[in-house]
MMTF fields as JSON, N, C-alpha, C and O atoms, coordinates in Angstrom:
{
  "mmtfVersion": "1.0.0",
  "mmtfProducer": "UNKNOWN",
  "numBonds": 419,
  "numAtoms": 420,
  "numGroups": 105,
  "numChains": 1,
  "numModels": 1,
  "chainsPerModel": [1],
  "groupsPerChain": [105],
  "chainIdList": ["A"],
  "bondAtomList": [4, 2, 8, 6, 12, 10, 16, 14, 20, 18, 24, 22, 28, 26, 32, 30, 36, 34, 40, 38, 44, 42, 48, 46, 52, 50, 56, 54, 60, 58, 64, 62, 68, 66, 72, 70, 76, 74, 80, 78, 84, 82, 88, 86, 92, 90, 96, 94, 100, 98, 104, 102, 108, 106, 112, 110, 116, 114, 120, 118, 124, 122, 128, 126, 132, 130, 136, 134, 140, 138, 144, 142, 148, 146, 152, 150, 156, 154, 160, 158, 164, 162, 168, 166, 172, 170, 176, 174, 180, 178, 184, 182, 188, 186, 192, 190, 196, 194, 200, 198, 204, 202, 208, 206, 212, 210, 216, 214, 220, 218, 224, 222, 228, 226, 232, 230, 236, 234, 240, 238, 244, 242, 248, 246, 252, 250, 256, 254, 260, 258, 264, 262, 268, 266, 272, 270, 276, 274, 280, 278, 284, 282, 288, 286, 292, 290, 296, 294, 300, 298, 304, 302, 308, 306, 312, 310, 316, 314, 320, 318, 324, 322, 328, 326, 332, 330, 336, 334, 340, 338, 344, 342, 348, 346, 352, 350, 356, 354, 360, 358, 364, 362, 368, 366, 372, 370, 376, 374, 380, 378, 384, 382, 388, 386, 392, 390, 396, 394, 400, 398, 404, 402, 408, 406, 412, 410, 416, 414],
  "bondOrderList": [1, 1, 1, 1, 1, 1, 1, 1, 1, 1, 1, 1, 1, 1, 1, 1, 1, 1, 1, 1, 1, 1, 1, 1, 1, 1, 1, 1, 1, 1, 1, 1, 1, 1, 1, 1, 1, 1, 1, 1, 1, 1, 1, 1, 1, 1, 1, 1, 1, 1, 1, 1, 1, 1, 1, 1, 1, 1, 1, 1, 1, 1, 1, 1, 1, 1, 1, 1, 1, 1, 1, 1, 1, 1, 1, 1, 1, 1, 1, 1, 1, 1, 1, 1, 1, 1, 1, 1, 1, 1, 1, 1, 1, 1, 1, 1, 1, 1, 1, 1, 1, 1, 1, 1],
  "groupList": [{"groupName": "UNK", "atomNameList": ["N", "CA", "C", "O"], "elementList": ["N", "C", "C", "O"], "formalChargeList": [0, 0, 0, 0], "bondAtomList": [1, 0, 2, 1, 3, 2], "bondOrderList": [1, 1, 2], "singleLetterCode": "X", "chemCompType": "L-PEPTIDE LINKING"}],
  "groupTypeList": [0, 0, 0, 0, 0, 0, 0, 0, 0, 0, 0, 0, 0, 0, 0, 0, 0, 0, 0, 0, 0, 0, 0, 0, 0, 0, 0, 0, 0, 0, 0, 0, 0, 0, 0, 0, 0, 0, 0, 0, 0, 0, 0, 0, 0, 0, 0, 0, 0, 0, 0, 0, 0, 0, 0, 0, 0, 0, 0, 0, 0, 0, 0, 0, 0, 0, 0, 0, 0, 0, 0, 0, 0, 0, 0, 0, 0, 0, 0, 0, 0, 0, 0, 0, 0, 0, 0, 0, 0, 0, 0, 0, 0, 0, 0, 0, 0, 0, 0, 0, 0, 0, 0, 0, 0],
  "groupIdList": [1, 2, 3, 4, 5, 6, 7, 8, 9, 10, 11, 12, 13, 14, 15, 16, 17, 18, 19, 20, 21, 22, 23, 24, 25, 26, 27, 28, 29, 30, 31, 32, 33, 34, 35, 36, 37, 38, 39, 40, 41, 42, 43, 44, 45, 46, 47, 48, 49, 50, 51, 52, 53, 54, 55, 56, 57, 58, 59, 60, 61, 62, 63, 64, 65, 66, 67, 68, 69, 70, 71, 72, 73, 74, 75, 76, 77, 78, 79, 80, 81, 82, 83, 84, 85, 86, 87, 88, 89, 90, 91, 92, 93, 94, 95, 96, 97, 98, 99, 100, 101, 102, 103, 104, 105],
  "secStructList": [7, 3, 3, 3, 3, 3, 7, 1, 6, 6, 1, 7, 3, 3, 3, 3, 3, 7, 7, 7, 1, 4, 4, 4, 7, 7, 7, 7, 7, 7, 7, 7, 7, 7, 7, 7, 7, 7, 7, 7, 7, 7, 1, 7, 7, 5, 7, 6, 6, 6, 1, 1, 1, 5, 7, 7, 3, 3, 3, 6, 6, 6, 6, 3, 3, 3, 7, 2, 2, 2, 2, 2, 2, 2, 2, 6, 1, 1, 2, 2, 2, 2, 6, 1, 7, 3, 3, 3, 4, 4, 4, 7, 6, 6, 1, 6, 6, 7, 7, 1, 1, 7, 6, 6, 7],
  "xCoordList": [-73.92, -74.779, -74.504, -73.357, -75.514, -75.297, -76.034, -77.0, -75.55, -76.212, -76.125, -75.14, -77.131, -77.12, -77.451, -78.263, -76.823, -77.139, -77.001, -76.314, -77.653, -77.547, -77.308, -77.996, -76.342, -76.03, -76.972, -78.189, -76.417, -77.249, -77.759, -77.401, -78.597, -79.195, -78.14, -78.393, -76.962, -75.93, -74.953, -74.135, -75.026, -74.134, -74.733, -75.953, -73.891, -74.42, -74.813, -74.434, -75.599, -75.916, -74.637, -73.809, -74.476, -73.318, -73.815, -74.733, -73.215, -73.567, -72.324, -71.245, -72.467, -71.37, -71.721, -72.838, -70.759, -70.975, -69.873, -68.715, -70.235, -69.259, -69.196, -70.199, -68.014, -67.83, -67.217, -66.181, -67.852, -67.395, -66.536, -65.7, -66.735, -65.986, -65.336, -65.941, -64.1, -63.366, -64.082, -63.999, -64.795, -65.466, -66.663, -67.232, -67.057, -68.142, -67.672, -68.49, -66.357, -65.81, -65.873, -65.401, -66.45, -66.526, -65.803, -65.637, -65.372, -64.726, -65.656, -66.876, -65.085, -65.84, -65.85, -64.816, -67.002, -67.146, -67.77, -68.793, -67.161, -67.694, -68.453, -67.916, -69.677, -70.524, -71.06, -71.714, -70.787, -71.252, -72.235, -71.945, -73.393, -74.418, -74.685, -74.991, -74.57, -74.853, -76.063, -76.225, -76.903, -78.134, -78.032, -77.759, -78.248, -78.238, -79.498, -80.465, -79.475, -80.648, -81.769, -81.541, -82.983, -84.132, -84.503, -84.471, -84.852, -85.261, -86.551, -87.448, -86.622, -87.821, -88.781, -88.392, -90.03, -91.052, -91.664, -92.135, -91.654, -92.236, -93.513, -93.512, -94.596, -95.866, -96.573, -96.047, -97.77, -98.56, -98.008, -97.289, -98.357, -97.978, -98.724, -99.877, -98.064, -98.648, -99.159, -98.603, -100.214, -100.802, -99.744, -99.041, -99.631, -98.661, -99.091, -98.269, -100.359, -100.862, -100.651, -100.05, -101.148, -101.012, -99.786, -99.253, -99.339, -98.164, -98.388, -97.424, -99.642, -99.941, -100.702, -100.276, -101.807, -102.683, -102.267, -101.584, -102.697, -102.403, -103.14, -104.296, -102.472, -103.072, -104.157, -104.011, -105.243, -106.366, -106.574, -107.083, -106.185, -106.349, -105.086, -104.296, -104.927, -103.833, -104.44, -105.308, -103.992, -104.462, -103.44, -102.303, -103.867, -102.978, -102.564, -101.42, -103.471, -103.166, -102.192, -101.327, -102.332, -101.427, -100.166, -99.208, -100.156, -99.068, -98.846, -97.717, -99.952, -99.889, -100.865, -101.84, -100.577, -101.434, -102.153, -101.557, -103.426, -104.229, -104.959, -105.385, -105.103, -106.012, -107.428, -107.584, -108.436, -109.811, -110.189, -110.829, -109.799, -110.201, -109.449, -110.045, -108.156, -107.404, -107.852, -107.881, -108.202, -108.705, -109.992, -110.152, -110.911, -112.186, -111.959, -112.577, -111.073, -110.82, -110.145, -110.557, -109.123, -108.354, -109.18, -109.183, -109.867, -110.568, -111.952, -112.667, -112.328, -113.577, -113.3, -114.234, -112.032, -111.661, -112.238, -112.716, -112.197, -112.754, -113.118, -112.812, -113.771, -114.254, -113.119, -113.242, -112.021, -110.866, -110.315, -110.098, -110.088, -109.573, -110.576, -110.177, -111.863, -112.892, -112.856, -113.314, -112.315, -112.234, -110.984, -110.812, -110.105, -108.888, -109.22, -110.229, -108.369, -108.535, -107.923, -106.728, -108.765, -108.279, -108.558, -109.608, -107.61, -107.686, -107.405, -106.867, -107.779, -107.467, -105.957, -105.251, -105.483, -104.039, -103.372, -102.166, -104.116, -103.487, -103.081, -102.37, -103.518, -103.123, -102.013, -101.621, -101.509, -100.442, -99.141, -98.818, -98.381, -97.111, -96.044, -95.009, -96.269, -95.281, -95.528, -94.729, -96.608, -96.851, -95.883, -95.501, -95.49, -94.546, -95.08, -96.236, -94.242, -94.605, -95.215, -95.4, -95.535, -96.115, -95.132, -94.374, -95.16, -94.27, -95.1, -95.927, -94.906, -95.736, -95.418, -96.236, -94.231, -93.878, -94.367, -94.548, -94.585, -95.036, -96.142, -95.91, -97.335, -98.379, -98.874, -99.468, -98.643, -99.091, -98.07, -98.32, -96.931, -95.886, -95.756, -94.928],
  "yCoordList": [-68.374, -68.019, -66.551, -66.108, -65.822, -64.419, -64.105, -64.771, -63.072, -62.586, -61.078, -60.514, -60.427, -58.966, -58.498, -59.108, -57.426, -56.838, -55.333, -54.814, -54.665, -53.216, -52.819, -53.287, -51.965, -51.487, -50.354, -50.473, -49.285, -48.138, -47.441, -47.817, -46.424, -45.718, -45.056, -44.828, -44.742, -44.057, -45.015, -44.59, -46.316, -47.288, -47.827, -47.948, -48.152, -48.709, -50.174, -50.833, -50.66, -52.083, -52.826, -52.337, -53.999, -54.829, -56.179, -56.756, -56.685, -57.994, -58.87, -58.435, -60.095, -61.053, -62.214, -62.731, -62.617, -63.714, -64.755, -64.407, -66.028, -67.107, -67.667, -68.137, -67.61, -68.08, -69.474, -69.68, -70.416, -71.809, -72.155, -73.056, -71.444, -71.733, -70.452, -69.382, -70.561, -69.392, -68.688, -67.467, -69.461, -68.846, -67.993, -67.292, -68.04, -67.201, -65.793, -64.9, -65.592, -64.301, -63.316, -63.608, -62.166, -61.096, -59.874, -59.752, -58.971, -57.747, -56.995, -57.008, -56.36, -55.642, -54.153, -53.565, -53.57, -52.131, -51.556, -52.049, -50.53, -49.882, -48.638, -47.765, -48.576, -47.434, -46.854, -47.553, -45.598, -44.957, -43.853, -42.992, -43.885, -42.881, -42.195, -42.85, -40.9, -40.142, -39.282, -38.667, -39.248, -38.473, -37.338, -37.555, -36.138, -34.977, -34.919, -35.637, -34.075, -33.93, -33.282, -32.335, -33.804, -33.29, -31.906, -31.682, -30.981, -29.659, -29.742, -30.527, -28.927, -28.907, -27.867, -26.741, -28.257, -27.346, -26.635, -27.269, -25.325, -24.531, -23.896, -23.218, -24.121, -23.538, -24.392, -25.413, -23.972, -24.77, -24.651, -23.706, -25.62, -25.556, -24.41, -24.133, -23.755, -22.619, -23.095, -24.02, -22.463, -22.781, -22.676, -21.67, -23.713, -23.718, -22.81, -22.453, -22.435, -21.598, -20.107, -19.394, -19.645, -18.221, -17.922, -16.813, -18.897, -18.709, -17.817, -17.398, -17.513, -16.595, -17.291, -17.271, -17.893, -18.477, -19.907, -20.581, -20.35, -21.716, -22.712, -22.493, -23.796, -24.833, -25.567, -25.833, -25.89, -26.593, -27.981, -28.876, -28.169, -29.459, -29.816, -28.951, -31.115, -31.62, -32.282, -33.146, -31.884, -32.472, -33.501, -33.165, -34.762, -35.856, -35.745, -36.047, -35.319, -35.23, -34.099, -34.245, -32.971, -31.834, -31.933, -31.195, -32.84, -32.911, -31.533, -31.054, -30.902, -29.535, -29.339, -30.076, -28.322, -27.935, -26.653, -25.757, -26.561, -25.393, -24.879, -25.661, -23.552, -22.977, -23.165, -23.545, -22.909, -23.178, -22.35, -22.864, -21.068, -20.248, -20.627, -20.653, -20.919, -21.338, -22.713, -22.977, -23.59, -24.92, -24.788, -25.427, -23.954, -23.761, -23.144, -23.564, -22.147, -21.474, -22.424, -22.507, -23.132, -23.995, -25.202, -25.536, -25.844, -27.073, -26.86, -27.823, -25.614, -25.345, -24.79, -24.418, -24.732, -24.222, -25.074, -24.545, -26.393, -27.277, -28.627, -28.892, -29.458, -30.739, -31.684, -32.478, -31.589, -32.437, -32.135, -33.05, -30.854, -30.464, -30.799, -31.122, -30.725, -31.004, -32.467, -32.783, -33.363, -34.774, -35.118, -36.272, -34.147, -34.418, -34.929, -34.544, -35.792, -36.327, -35.339, -35.049, -34.83, -33.883, -34.442, -35.038, -34.245, -34.815, -33.754, -32.686, -34.074, -33.162, -33.171, -34.054, -32.199, -32.025, -33.194, -33.393, -33.952, -35.083, -36.199, -37.12, -36.133, -37.109, -36.56, -37.219, -35.38, -34.777, -35.55, -35.927, -35.796, -36.511, -35.683, -36.224, -34.387, -33.542, -33.412, -32.796, -33.976, -33.945, -34.908, -35.914, -34.621, -35.467, -36.889, -37.098, -37.849, -39.242, -39.902, -41.119, -39.159, -39.763, -39.634, -38.668, -40.593, -40.627, -40.958, -41.869, -40.243, -40.523, -41.877, -42.432, -42.416, -43.744, -44.855, -45.991, -44.531, -45.499, -44.844, -44.515, -44.646, -43.877, -44.506, -43.815, -45.801, -46.427, -46.283, -46.745, -45.654, -45.507, -44.067, -43.755],
  "zCoordList": [-10.881, -9.774, -9.433, -9.489, -9.093, -8.74, -7.453, -7.082, -6.787, -5.584, -5.594, -6.07, -5.08, -5.069, -3.662, -2.965, -3.261, -1.97, -2.084, -2.964, -1.194, -1.158, 0.277, 1.185, 0.48, 1.817, 2.198, 2.058, 2.666, 3.036, 1.782, 0.666, 1.971, 0.834, -0.051, -1.234, 0.498, -0.282, -0.949, -1.764, -0.613, -1.217, -2.505, -2.616, -3.481, -4.736, -4.556, -3.589, -5.54, -5.577, -5.911, -6.68, -5.336, -5.644, -6.137, -5.554, -7.209, -7.763, -7.728, -8.131, -7.252, -7.212, -8.139, -8.105, -8.964, -9.897, -9.722, -9.491, -9.832, -9.818, -11.235, -11.773, -11.829, -13.199, -13.143, -12.512, -13.797, -13.788, -14.997, -14.926, -16.107, -17.327, -17.827, -17.773, -18.316, -18.804, -19.952, -20.078, -20.8, -21.95, -21.538, -22.375, -20.254, -19.761, -19.418, -19.197, -19.372, -18.955, -20.117, -21.216, -19.869, -20.855, -20.299, -19.085, -21.177, -20.684, -19.726, -19.897, -18.748, -17.729, -18.049, -18.363, -17.966, -18.176, -16.913, -16.437, -16.382, -15.192, -15.621, -16.302, -15.22, -15.557, -14.254, -13.48, -14.017, -12.79, -13.145, -13.976, -12.514, -12.745, -11.42, -10.423, -11.409, -10.192, -10.419, -11.473, -9.427, -9.514, -8.527, -7.347, -8.999, -8.126, -7.289, -7.542, -6.312, -5.469, -6.271, -7.024, -6.101, -6.825, -6.3, -5.09, -7.181, -6.713, -5.914, -6.223, -4.898, -4.067, -4.607, -4.919, -4.711, -5.203, -4.014, -3.07, -4.067, -2.991, -3.513, -4.541, -2.796, -3.201, -4.228, -4.669, -4.608, -5.574, -6.99, -7.315, -7.818, -9.231, -9.895, -9.565, -10.823, -11.533, -12.886, -13.478, -13.368, -14.664, -15.762, -15.856, -16.591, -17.685, -18.835, -19.679, -18.877, -19.968, -19.68, -20.484, -18.531, -18.217, -17.362, -17.408, -16.59, -15.748, -14.546, -13.906, -14.22, -13.122, -11.998, -10.843, -12.34, -11.32, -10.973, -11.745, -9.789, -9.345, -10.233, -10.598, -10.576, -11.41, -10.633, -9.44, -11.32, -10.694, -11.292, -10.616, -12.552, -13.212, -13.995, -14.375, -14.221, -15.043, -16.273, -16.146, -17.461, -18.71, -19.173, -19.504, -19.191, -19.578, -21.041, -21.381, -21.908, -23.34, -23.656, -24.519, -22.957, -23.168, -22.321, -22.551, -21.342, -20.357, -19.751, -19.652, -19.346, -18.837, -17.69, -17.544, -16.877, -15.757, -16.135, -16.732, -15.794, -16.136, -14.902, -14.052, -14.809, -13.818, -14.376, -15.537, -13.583, -14.038, -15.267, -16.184, -15.295, -16.439, -17.718, -18.795, -17.613, -18.809, -19.284, -20.486, -18.347, -18.718, -19.522, -20.563, -19.032, -19.73, -21.11, -22.088, -21.191, -22.474, -23.471, -24.628, -23.025, -23.923, -24.383, -25.568, -23.467, -23.806, -24.401, -24.676, -24.597, -25.307, -26.711, -27.421, -27.111, -28.439, -29.557, -30.561, -29.387, -30.415, -29.783, -28.62, -30.572, -30.065, -29.686, -28.753, -30.415, -30.129, -28.736, -27.942, -28.439, -27.123, -26.015, -24.897, -26.317, -25.317, -24.863, -23.764, -25.699, -25.332, -24.531, -24.138, -24.279, -23.512, -22.117, -21.526, -21.605, -20.251, -19.259, -19.304, -18.365, -17.359, -15.979, -15.736, -15.081, -13.745, -12.693, -12.986, -11.467, -10.362, -10.139, -10.628, -9.412, -9.239, -8.514, -8.659, -7.754, -7.068, -8.028, -7.629, -9.28, -10.304, -11.202, -12.165, -10.906, -11.707, -11.516, -10.39, -12.594, -12.451, -11.753, -11.363, -11.587, -10.92, -9.425, -8.719, -8.938, -7.505, -6.834, -7.432, -5.625, -4.9, -4.779, -4.413, -5.085, -4.924, -6.137, -6.132, -7.171, -8.368, -9.529, -9.615, -10.39, -11.544, -12.767, -12.711, -13.881, -15.05, -15.664, -16.398, -15.37, -15.87, -14.945, -15.383, -13.653, -12.654, -11.824, -10.661, -12.386, -11.69, -10.393, -9.566, -10.2, -8.964, -7.837, -6.724, -8.104, -7.075, -6.635, -5.778]
}
């Protein structure tokens, strides 16, 4: 039987197990993972292509942010690039609160 609890935001998760048979006991390994504070982004995201102007769209296929002029230039180079999925900046995985692995969170 196991139970899990979490204290405050700074406390780790704790798991308690009740072992009924000796053959259920396995060696214990302690693994500690520490996460540093996330860097704070100040100001708007900058275009990944030119690095000068503020990004206006996010291209899912390129995993890049483009300003309007770089987006038009890059995605009109050929038919393949023209089919890329591009979204407004609120769908960018680098915006606060969004994660490319968990886009609904």
